Short mmCIF file of C-alpha atoms in Angstrom, two decimals:
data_model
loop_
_atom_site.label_atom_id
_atom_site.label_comp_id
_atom_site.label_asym_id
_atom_site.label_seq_id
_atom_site.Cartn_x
_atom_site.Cartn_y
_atom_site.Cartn_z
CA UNK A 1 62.14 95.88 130.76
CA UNK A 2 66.08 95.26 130.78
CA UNK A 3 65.50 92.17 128.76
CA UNK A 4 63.21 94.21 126.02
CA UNK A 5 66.24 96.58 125.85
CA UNK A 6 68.54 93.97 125.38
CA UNK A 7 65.97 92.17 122.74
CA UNK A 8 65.93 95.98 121.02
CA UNK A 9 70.02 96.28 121.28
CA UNK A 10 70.45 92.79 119.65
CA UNK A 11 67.99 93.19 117.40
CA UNK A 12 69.10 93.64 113.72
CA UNK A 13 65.90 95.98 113.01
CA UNK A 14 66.49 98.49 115.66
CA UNK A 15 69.92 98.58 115.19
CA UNK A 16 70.22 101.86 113.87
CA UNK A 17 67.56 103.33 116.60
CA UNK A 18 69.54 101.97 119.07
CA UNK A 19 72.61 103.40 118.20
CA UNK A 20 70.86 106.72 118.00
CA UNK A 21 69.62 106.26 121.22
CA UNK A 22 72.96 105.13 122.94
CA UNK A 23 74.73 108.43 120.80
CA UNK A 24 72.60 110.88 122.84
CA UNK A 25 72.60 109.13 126.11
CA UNK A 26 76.35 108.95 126.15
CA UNK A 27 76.52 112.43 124.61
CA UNK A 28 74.01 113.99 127.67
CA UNK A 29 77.14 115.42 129.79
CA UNK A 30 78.61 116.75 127.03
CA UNK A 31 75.40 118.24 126.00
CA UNK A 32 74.85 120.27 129.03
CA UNK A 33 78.62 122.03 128.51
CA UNK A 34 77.53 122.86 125.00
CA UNK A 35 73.83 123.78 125.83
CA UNK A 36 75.71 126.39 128.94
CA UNK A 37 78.79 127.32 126.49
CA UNK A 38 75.54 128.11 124.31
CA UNK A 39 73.66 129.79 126.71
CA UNK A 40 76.69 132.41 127.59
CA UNK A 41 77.58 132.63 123.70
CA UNK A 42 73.84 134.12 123.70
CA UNK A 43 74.02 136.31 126.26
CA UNK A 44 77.13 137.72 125.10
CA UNK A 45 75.52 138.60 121.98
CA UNK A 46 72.53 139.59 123.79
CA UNK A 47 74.64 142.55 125.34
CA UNK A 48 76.24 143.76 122.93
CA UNK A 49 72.77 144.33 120.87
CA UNK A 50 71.06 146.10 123.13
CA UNK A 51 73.62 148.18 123.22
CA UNK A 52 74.26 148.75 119.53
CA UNK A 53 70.70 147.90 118.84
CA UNK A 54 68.09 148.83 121.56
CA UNK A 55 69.68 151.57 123.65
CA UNK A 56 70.94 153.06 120.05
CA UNK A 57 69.58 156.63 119.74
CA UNK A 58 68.37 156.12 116.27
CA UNK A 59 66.65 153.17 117.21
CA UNK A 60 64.87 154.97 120.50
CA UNK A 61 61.17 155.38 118.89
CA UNK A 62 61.71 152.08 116.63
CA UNK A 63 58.82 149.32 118.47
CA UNK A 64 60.52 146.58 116.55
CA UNK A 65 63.74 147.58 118.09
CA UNK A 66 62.61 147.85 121.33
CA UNK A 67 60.40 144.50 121.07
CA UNK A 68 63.21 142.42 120.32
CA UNK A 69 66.31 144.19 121.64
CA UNK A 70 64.76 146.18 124.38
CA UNK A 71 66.28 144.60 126.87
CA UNK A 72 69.10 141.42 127.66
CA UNK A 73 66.27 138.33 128.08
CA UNK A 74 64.42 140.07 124.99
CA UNK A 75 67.82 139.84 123.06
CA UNK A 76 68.38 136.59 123.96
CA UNK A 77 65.39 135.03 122.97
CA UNK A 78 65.70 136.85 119.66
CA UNK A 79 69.18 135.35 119.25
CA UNK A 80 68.14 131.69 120.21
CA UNK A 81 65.12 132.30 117.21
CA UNK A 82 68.24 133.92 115.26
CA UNK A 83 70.43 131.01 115.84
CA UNK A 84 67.72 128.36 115.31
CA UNK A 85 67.26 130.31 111.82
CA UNK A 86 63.24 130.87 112.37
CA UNK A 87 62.26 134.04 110.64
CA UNK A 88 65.62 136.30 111.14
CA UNK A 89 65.37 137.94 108.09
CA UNK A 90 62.34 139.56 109.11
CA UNK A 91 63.15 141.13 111.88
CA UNK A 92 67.05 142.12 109.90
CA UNK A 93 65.58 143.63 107.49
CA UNK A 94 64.26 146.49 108.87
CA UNK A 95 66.44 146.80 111.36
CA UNK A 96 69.46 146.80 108.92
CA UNK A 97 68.19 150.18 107.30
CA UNK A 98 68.80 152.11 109.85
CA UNK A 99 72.47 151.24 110.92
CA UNK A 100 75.21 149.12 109.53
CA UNK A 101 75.76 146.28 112.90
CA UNK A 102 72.70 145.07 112.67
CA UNK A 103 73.88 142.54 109.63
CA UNK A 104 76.91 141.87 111.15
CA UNK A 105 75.69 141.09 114.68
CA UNK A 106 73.29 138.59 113.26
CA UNK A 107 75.65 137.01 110.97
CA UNK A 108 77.92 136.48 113.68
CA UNK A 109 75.87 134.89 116.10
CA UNK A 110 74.44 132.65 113.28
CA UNK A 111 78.28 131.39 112.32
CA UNK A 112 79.40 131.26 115.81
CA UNK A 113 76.14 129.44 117.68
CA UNK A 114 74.75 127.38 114.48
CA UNK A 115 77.45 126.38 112.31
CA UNK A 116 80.39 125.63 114.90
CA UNK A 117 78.69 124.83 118.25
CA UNK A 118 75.12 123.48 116.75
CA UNK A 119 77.08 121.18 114.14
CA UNK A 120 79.66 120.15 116.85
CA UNK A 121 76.92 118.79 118.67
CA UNK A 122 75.99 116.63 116.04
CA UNK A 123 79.08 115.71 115.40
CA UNK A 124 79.60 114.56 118.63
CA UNK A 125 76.58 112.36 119.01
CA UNK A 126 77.07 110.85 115.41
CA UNK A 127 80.44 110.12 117.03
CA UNK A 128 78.99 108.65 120.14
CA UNK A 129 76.82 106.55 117.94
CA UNK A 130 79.07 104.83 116.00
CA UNK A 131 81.19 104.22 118.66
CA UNK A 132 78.36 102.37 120.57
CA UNK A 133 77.98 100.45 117.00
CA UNK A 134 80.94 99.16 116.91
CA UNK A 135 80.73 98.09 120.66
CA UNK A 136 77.72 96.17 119.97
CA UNK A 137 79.75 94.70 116.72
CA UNK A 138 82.15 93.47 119.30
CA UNK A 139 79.88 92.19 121.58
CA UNK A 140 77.99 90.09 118.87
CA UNK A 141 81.29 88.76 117.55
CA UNK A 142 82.28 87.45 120.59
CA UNK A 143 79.11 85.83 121.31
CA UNK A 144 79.51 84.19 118.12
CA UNK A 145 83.08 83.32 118.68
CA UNK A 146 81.93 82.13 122.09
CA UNK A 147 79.25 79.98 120.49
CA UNK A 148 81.55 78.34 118.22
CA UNK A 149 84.18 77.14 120.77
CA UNK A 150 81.44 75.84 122.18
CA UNK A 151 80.33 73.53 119.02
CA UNK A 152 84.22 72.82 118.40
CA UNK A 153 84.50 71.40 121.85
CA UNK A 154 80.86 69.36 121.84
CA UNK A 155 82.52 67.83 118.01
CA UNK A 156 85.59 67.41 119.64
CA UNK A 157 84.15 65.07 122.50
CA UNK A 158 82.31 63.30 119.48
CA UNK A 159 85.15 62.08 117.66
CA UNK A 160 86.87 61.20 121.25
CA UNK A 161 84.12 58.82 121.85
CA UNK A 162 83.66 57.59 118.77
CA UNK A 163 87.58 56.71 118.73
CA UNK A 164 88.02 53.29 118.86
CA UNK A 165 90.68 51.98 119.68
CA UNK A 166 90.61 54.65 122.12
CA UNK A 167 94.11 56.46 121.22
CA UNK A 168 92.85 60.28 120.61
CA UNK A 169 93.92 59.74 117.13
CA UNK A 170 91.68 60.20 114.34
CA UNK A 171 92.07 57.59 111.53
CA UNK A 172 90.88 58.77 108.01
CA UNK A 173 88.42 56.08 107.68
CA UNK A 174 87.08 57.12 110.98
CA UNK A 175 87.13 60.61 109.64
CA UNK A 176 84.96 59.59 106.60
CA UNK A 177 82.23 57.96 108.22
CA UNK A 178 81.79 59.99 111.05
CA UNK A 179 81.33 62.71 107.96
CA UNK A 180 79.11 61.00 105.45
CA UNK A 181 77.15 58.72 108.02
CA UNK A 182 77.29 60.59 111.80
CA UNK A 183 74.50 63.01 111.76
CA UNK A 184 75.17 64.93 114.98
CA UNK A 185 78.98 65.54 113.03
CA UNK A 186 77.46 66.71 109.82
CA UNK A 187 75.01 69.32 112.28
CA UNK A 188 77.95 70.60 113.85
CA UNK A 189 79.99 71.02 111.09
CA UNK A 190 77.09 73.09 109.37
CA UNK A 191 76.97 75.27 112.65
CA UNK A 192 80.36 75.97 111.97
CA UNK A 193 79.49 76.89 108.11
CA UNK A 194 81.55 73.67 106.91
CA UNK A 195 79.93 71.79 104.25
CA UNK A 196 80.56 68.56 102.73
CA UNK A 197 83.12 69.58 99.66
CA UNK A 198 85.25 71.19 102.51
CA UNK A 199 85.81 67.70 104.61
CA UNK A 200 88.24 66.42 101.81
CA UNK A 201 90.30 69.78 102.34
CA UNK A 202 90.02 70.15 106.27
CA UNK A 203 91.50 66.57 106.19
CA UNK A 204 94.58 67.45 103.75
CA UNK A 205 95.29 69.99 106.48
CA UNK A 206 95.47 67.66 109.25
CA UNK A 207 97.26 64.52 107.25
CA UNK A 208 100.80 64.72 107.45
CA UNK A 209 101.36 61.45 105.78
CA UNK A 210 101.09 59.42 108.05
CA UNK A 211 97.00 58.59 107.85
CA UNK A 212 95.79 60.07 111.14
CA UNK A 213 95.40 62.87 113.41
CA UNK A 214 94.94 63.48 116.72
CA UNK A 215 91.62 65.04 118.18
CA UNK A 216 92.94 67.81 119.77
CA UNK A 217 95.03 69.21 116.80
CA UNK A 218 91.80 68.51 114.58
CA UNK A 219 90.19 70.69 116.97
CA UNK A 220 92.74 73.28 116.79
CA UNK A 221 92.17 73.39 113.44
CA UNK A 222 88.74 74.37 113.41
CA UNK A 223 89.47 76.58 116.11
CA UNK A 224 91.61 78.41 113.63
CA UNK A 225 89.87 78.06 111.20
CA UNK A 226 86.75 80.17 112.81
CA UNK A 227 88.64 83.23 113.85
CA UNK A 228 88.73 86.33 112.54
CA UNK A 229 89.31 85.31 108.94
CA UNK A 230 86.44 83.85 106.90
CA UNK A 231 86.73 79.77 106.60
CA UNK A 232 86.91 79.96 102.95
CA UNK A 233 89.85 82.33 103.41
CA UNK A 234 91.74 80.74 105.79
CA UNK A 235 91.13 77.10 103.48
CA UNK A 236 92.72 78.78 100.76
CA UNK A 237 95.64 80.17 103.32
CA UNK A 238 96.42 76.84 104.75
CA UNK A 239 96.03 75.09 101.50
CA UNK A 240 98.55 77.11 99.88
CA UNK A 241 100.72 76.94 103.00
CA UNK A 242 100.79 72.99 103.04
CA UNK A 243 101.34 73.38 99.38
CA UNK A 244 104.15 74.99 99.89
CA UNK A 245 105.71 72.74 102.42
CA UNK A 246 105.12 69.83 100.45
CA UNK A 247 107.02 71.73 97.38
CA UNK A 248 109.45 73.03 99.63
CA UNK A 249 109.79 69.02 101.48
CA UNK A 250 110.15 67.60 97.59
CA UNK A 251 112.93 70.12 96.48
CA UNK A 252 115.17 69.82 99.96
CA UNK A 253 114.64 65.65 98.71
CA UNK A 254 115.90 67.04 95.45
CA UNK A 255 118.35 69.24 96.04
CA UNK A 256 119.83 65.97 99.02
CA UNK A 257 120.17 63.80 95.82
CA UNK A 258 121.86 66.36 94.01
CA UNK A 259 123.89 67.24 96.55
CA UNK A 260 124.91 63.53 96.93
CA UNK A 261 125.29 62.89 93.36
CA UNK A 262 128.11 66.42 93.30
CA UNK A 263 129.66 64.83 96.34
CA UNK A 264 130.42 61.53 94.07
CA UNK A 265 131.64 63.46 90.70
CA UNK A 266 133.78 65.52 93.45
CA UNK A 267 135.10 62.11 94.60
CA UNK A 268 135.56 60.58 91.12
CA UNK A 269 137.19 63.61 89.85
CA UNK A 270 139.73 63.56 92.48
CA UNK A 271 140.80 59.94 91.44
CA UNK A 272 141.11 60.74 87.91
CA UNK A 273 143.53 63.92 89.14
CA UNK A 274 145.31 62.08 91.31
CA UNK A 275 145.65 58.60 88.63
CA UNK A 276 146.65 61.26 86.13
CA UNK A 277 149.42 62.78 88.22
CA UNK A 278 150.62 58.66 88.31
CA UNK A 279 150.86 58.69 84.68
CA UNK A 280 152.56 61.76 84.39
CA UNK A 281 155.11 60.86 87.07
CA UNK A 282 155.33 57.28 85.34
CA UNK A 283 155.72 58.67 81.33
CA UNK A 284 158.74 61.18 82.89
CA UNK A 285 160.08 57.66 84.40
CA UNK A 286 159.58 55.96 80.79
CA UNK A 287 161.20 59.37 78.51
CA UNK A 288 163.98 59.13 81.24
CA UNK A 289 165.15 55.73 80.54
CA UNK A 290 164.37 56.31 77.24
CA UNK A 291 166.65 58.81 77.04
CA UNK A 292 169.45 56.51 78.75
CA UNK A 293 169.27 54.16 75.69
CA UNK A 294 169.42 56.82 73.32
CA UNK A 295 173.30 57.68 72.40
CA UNK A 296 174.52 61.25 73.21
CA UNK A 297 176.71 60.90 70.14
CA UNK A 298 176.52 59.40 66.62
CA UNK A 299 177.77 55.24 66.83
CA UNK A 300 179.26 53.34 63.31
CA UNK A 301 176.74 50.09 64.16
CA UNK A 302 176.24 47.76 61.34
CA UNK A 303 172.55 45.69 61.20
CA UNK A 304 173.92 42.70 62.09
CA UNK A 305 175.69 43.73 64.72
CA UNK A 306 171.93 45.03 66.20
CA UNK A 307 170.47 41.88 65.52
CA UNK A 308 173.18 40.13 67.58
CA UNK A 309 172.64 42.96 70.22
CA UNK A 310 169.25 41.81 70.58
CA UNK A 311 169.57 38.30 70.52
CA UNK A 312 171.74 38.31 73.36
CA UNK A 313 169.69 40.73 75.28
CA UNK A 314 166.61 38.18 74.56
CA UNK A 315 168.88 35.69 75.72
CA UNK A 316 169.56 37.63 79.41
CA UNK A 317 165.87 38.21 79.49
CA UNK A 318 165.08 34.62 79.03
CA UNK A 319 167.27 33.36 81.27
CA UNK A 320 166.45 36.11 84.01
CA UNK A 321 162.63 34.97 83.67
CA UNK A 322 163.14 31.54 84.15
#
């Protein structure tokens, strides 16, 4: 029998029975308070009427009166049909003719007993129900989450043994054929809802350049993969994400060569600065002695005495040279 009710729980055909079921078995405690909060609520009411009602002078000789309100368990029976909404308006009818609480009375119980305590009843089942629901939800997903580890770790021993060169590393060529030619790999990647355009992209996640992977982080990988996110989802996550690193990998190589390449202009600029200060230090030198040869005051000098001038000077020059 506990079997058939777990075959019912689990079953996606009962499902909503079931959680019907569990709302009113977990709601029973909380029934009886309502059903004895209920129960007083009624006889409240009950007293109260046959005192307005059945011990009410002008309702002494009335036999509907006295049928219904006569007395407290004849009132409360007539408020439990009241409340339940069974024929109330033919017994208020009549009654309401003769004096003015009679309306009231009934109109009270019926707000007080069916639309707040009646409808919080239901509300708390409904609530019971769902929660129950979503406890079965839970349960389901973590058999299935369960089950999966469990196909992750039998693929994982596959690719260990079929390693070999027996280094728990994962060559891409080893990758390939275990994909397109192993059938026991292709099985368990179908439990796992991977299919065959997705082994080119599972592999771009675990490549980091260098042409293999180890077993265990290719395991990790499917491990995250088949969490709470759908596969698809998380593909298109992690895809992005190595996308990124690989832009973000090429512009740090970019922004290295440009950084090198600002480093060398810094370097050659400094030269030119400092080569320019030479010449400036070396043209004030050359104005300086230029200045020296230049008389402060006007000289009488004839051409040929400038030619000799310079002939001799050639002369010293000459003769200093040699």
């Amino acid at each position: 029998l506990i079997r058939l009710v777990r075959m019912v729980r689990m079953f996606p055909m009962f499902k909503v029975f079931w959680s019907l079921v569990q709302g009113v078995l977990d709601s029973v405690r909380m029934l009886i308070y309502t059903y004895m909060i209920i129960t007083v609520v009624l006889y409240i009411f009950a007293i109260f009427a046959v005192y307005l009602i059945g011990k009410a002078p002008v309702f002494k000789d009335d036999e509907l009166a006295q049928e219904y309100f006569g007395d407290v368990p004849k009132a409360m029976f007539t408020f439990f049909q009241v409340v339940t909404l069974d024929g109330w308006g033919a017994m208020c009818r009549p009654l309401m003719k003769k004096s003015g609480v009679v309306v009231p009375l009934f109109v009270a119980a019926i707000m007080v007993v069916t639309l707040a305590l009646l409808n919080l009843v239901v509300a708390v089942i409904c609530n019971n129900a769902f929660d129950r629901a979503k406890q079965d939800d839970d349960i389901l997903a973590a058999q299935k989450r369960l089950s999966m580890q469990l196909e992750i770790a039998e693929l994982e021993k596959m690719f260990v043994d079929m390693d070999s060169d027996g280094d728990s590393m994962l060559s891409k060529e080893e990758y390939d054929n275990a994909c397109a030619n192993d059938e026991a790999v292709i099985a368990k990647l179908s439990a796992l809802d991977i299919h065959a355009n997705e082994y080119g992209n599972i592999w771009e996640l675990l490549d980091d350049g260098t042409g293999e992977a180890s077993v265990k982080r290719f395991a990790d990988l499917l491990r995250a993969l088949k969490g709470q996110a759908m596969s698809k989802d998380s593909f298109s996550i992690l895809r992005r994400i190595h996308q990124a690193n690989l832009m973000v990998q090429s512009l740090n190589k970019k922004l290295g060569l440009q950084r090198t390449l600002a480093m060398e202009l810094r370097t050659e600029a400094t030269d030119v600065r400092q080569k320019l200060g030479d010449l400036q230090y070396e043209m004030v030198e050359i104005i300086q002695l230029l200045g020296m040869c230049i008389p402060s005051r006007p000289v009488d000098v004839q051409p040929h005495q400038v030619e000799a001038y310079a002939d001799k000077l050639q002369d010293q020059v000459e003769r200093v040279l040699r």
